mmCIF file of C-alpha atoms in Angstrom:
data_model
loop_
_atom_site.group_PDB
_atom_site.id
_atom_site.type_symbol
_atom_site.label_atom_id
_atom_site.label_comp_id
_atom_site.label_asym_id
_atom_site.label_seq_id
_atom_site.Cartn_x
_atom_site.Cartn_y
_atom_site.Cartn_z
ATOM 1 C CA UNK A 1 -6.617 -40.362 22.508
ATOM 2 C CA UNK A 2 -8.536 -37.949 20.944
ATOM 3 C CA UNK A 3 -11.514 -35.732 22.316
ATOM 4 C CA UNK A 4 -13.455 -32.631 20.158
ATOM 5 C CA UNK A 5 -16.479 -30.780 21.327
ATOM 6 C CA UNK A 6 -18.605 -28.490 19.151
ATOM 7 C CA UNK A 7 -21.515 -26.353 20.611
ATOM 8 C CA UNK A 8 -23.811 -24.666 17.757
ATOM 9 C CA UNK A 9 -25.025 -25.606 14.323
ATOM 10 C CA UNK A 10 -23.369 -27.423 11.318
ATOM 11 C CA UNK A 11 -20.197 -28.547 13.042
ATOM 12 C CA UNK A 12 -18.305 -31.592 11.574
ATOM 13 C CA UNK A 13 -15.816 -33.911 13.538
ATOM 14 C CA UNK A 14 -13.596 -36.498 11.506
ATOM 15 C CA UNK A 15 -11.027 -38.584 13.855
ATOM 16 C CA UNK A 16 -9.195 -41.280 12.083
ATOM 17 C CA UNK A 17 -6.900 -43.122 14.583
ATOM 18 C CA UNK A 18 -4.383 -46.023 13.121
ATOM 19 C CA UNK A 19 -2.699 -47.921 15.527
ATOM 20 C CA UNK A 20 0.988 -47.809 16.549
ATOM 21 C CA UNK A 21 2.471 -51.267 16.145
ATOM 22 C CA UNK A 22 5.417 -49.926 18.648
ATOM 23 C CA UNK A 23 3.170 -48.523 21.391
ATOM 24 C CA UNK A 24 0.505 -49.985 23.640
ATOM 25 C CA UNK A 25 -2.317 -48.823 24.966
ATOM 26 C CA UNK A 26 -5.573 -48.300 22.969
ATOM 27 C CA UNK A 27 -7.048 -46.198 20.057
ATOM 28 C CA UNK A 28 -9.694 -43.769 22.665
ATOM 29 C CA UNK A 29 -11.924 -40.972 20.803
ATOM 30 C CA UNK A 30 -14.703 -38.596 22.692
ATOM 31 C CA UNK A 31 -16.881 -36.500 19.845
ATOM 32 C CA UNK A 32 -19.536 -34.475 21.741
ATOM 33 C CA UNK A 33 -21.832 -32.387 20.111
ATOM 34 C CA UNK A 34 -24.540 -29.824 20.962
ATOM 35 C CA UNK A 35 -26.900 -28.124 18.454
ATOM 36 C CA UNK A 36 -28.353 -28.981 15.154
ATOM 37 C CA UNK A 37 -27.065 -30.602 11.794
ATOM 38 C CA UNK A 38 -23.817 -31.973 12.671
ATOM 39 C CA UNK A 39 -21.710 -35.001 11.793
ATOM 40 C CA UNK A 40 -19.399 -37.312 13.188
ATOM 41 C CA UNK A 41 -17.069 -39.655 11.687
ATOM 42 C CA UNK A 42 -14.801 -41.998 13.260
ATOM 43 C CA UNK A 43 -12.363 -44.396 11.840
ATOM 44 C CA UNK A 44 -10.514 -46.455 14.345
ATOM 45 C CA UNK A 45 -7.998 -49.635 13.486
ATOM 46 C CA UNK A 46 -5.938 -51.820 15.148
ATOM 47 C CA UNK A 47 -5.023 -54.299 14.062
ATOM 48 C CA UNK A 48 -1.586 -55.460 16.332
ATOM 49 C CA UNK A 49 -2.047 -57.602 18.977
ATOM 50 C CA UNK A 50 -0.139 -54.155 21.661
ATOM 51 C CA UNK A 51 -3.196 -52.279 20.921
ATOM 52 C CA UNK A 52 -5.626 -53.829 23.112
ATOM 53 C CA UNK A 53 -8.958 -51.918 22.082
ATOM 54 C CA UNK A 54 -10.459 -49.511 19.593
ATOM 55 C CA UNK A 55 -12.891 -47.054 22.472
ATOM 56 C CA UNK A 56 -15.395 -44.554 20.381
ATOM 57 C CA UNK A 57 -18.004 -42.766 22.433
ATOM 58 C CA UNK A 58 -20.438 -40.126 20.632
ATOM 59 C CA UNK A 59 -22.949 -38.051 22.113
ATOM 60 C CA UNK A 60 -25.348 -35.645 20.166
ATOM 61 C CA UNK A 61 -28.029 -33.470 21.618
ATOM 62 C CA UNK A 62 -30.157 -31.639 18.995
ATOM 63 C CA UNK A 63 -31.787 -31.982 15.703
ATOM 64 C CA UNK A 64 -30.419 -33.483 12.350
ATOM 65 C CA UNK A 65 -27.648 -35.027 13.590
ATOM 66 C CA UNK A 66 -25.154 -37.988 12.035
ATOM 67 C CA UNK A 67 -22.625 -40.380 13.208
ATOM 68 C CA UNK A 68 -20.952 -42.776 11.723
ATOM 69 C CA UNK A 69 -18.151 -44.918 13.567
ATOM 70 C CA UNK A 70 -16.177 -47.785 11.648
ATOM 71 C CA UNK A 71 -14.043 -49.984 13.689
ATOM 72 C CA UNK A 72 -11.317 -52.263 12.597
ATOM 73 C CA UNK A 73 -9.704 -54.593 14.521
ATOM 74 C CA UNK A 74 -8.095 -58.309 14.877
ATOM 75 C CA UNK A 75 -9.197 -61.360 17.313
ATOM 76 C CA UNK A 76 -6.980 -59.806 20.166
ATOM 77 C CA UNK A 77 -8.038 -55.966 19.536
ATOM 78 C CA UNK A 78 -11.663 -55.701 21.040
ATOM 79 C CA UNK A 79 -14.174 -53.068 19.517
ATOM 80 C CA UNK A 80 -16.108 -51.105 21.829
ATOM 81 C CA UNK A 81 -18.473 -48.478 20.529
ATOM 82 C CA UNK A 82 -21.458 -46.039 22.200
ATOM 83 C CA UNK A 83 -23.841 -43.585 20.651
ATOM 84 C CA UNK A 84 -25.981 -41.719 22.430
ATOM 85 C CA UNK A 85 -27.766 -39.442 20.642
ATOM 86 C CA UNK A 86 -30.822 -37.072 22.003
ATOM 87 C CA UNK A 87 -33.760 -34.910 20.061
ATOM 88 C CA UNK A 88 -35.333 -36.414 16.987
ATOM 89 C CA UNK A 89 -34.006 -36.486 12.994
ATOM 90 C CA UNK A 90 -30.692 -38.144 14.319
ATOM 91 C CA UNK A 91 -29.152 -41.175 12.429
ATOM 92 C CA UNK A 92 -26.217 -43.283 13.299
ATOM 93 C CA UNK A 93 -24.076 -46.243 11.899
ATOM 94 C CA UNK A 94 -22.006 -48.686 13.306
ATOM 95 C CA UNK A 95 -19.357 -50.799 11.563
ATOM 96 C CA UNK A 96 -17.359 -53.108 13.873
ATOM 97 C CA UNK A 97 -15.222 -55.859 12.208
#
C-alpha cells in the first residue's frame, strides 16, 4: 500500500506498484493533492491470481491539475479506480485492462 499527500503548487506523485506473485493481498495507492498544477501517475499490475485487486483512489482540489492511472490486471485480479477531482482546468485518464 502506498499513500502520498502534497499541499501547495507543482507537486508530482508517481506510484508504480507490481504485484508479488508470493504474497496476497492487493496492490492499494492513496495520491491526495491540494493546490495548483500538479500530477499524478499511477501504474498498478497484477497479474497473479493471490493478488486479488489493483485499488487507486485520487483526489485533487485546485487548478491545473492531472491524473493519470493505468491498471493492469488478469480475469481473477479486479480493477477498481476513483478520481475525484475539484476546481476547474483538471484532466484525468483512466486505463483499466
Amino acid at each position: 500500500a502506498a499513500a502520498t499527500i502534497q499541499v501547495g503548487a507543482r507537486n508530482n506523485a508517481n506510484t508504480t506498484q507490481i504485484a508479488n506473485p508470493l504474497s496476497l493481498g492487493v496492490n492499494g495507492s492513496l495520491v491526495a493533492q491540494i493546490g495548483a498544477d500538479n500530477s499524478a501517475v499511477v501504474g498498478q499490475t497484477g497479474l497473479q491470481g493471490m493478488i486479488g485487486a489493483n485499488l487507486q483512489q485520487t483526489i485533487q482540489v485546485g487548478a491545473g491539475n492531472f491524473a493519470s492511472t493505468s491498471q493492469i490486471g488478469s480475469s481473477s485480479v479486479s480493477n477498481s479506480s476513483v478520481t475525484a477531482q475539484f476546481g476547474y482546468k483538471n484532466v484525468s485518464v483512466v486505463s483499466q485492462k
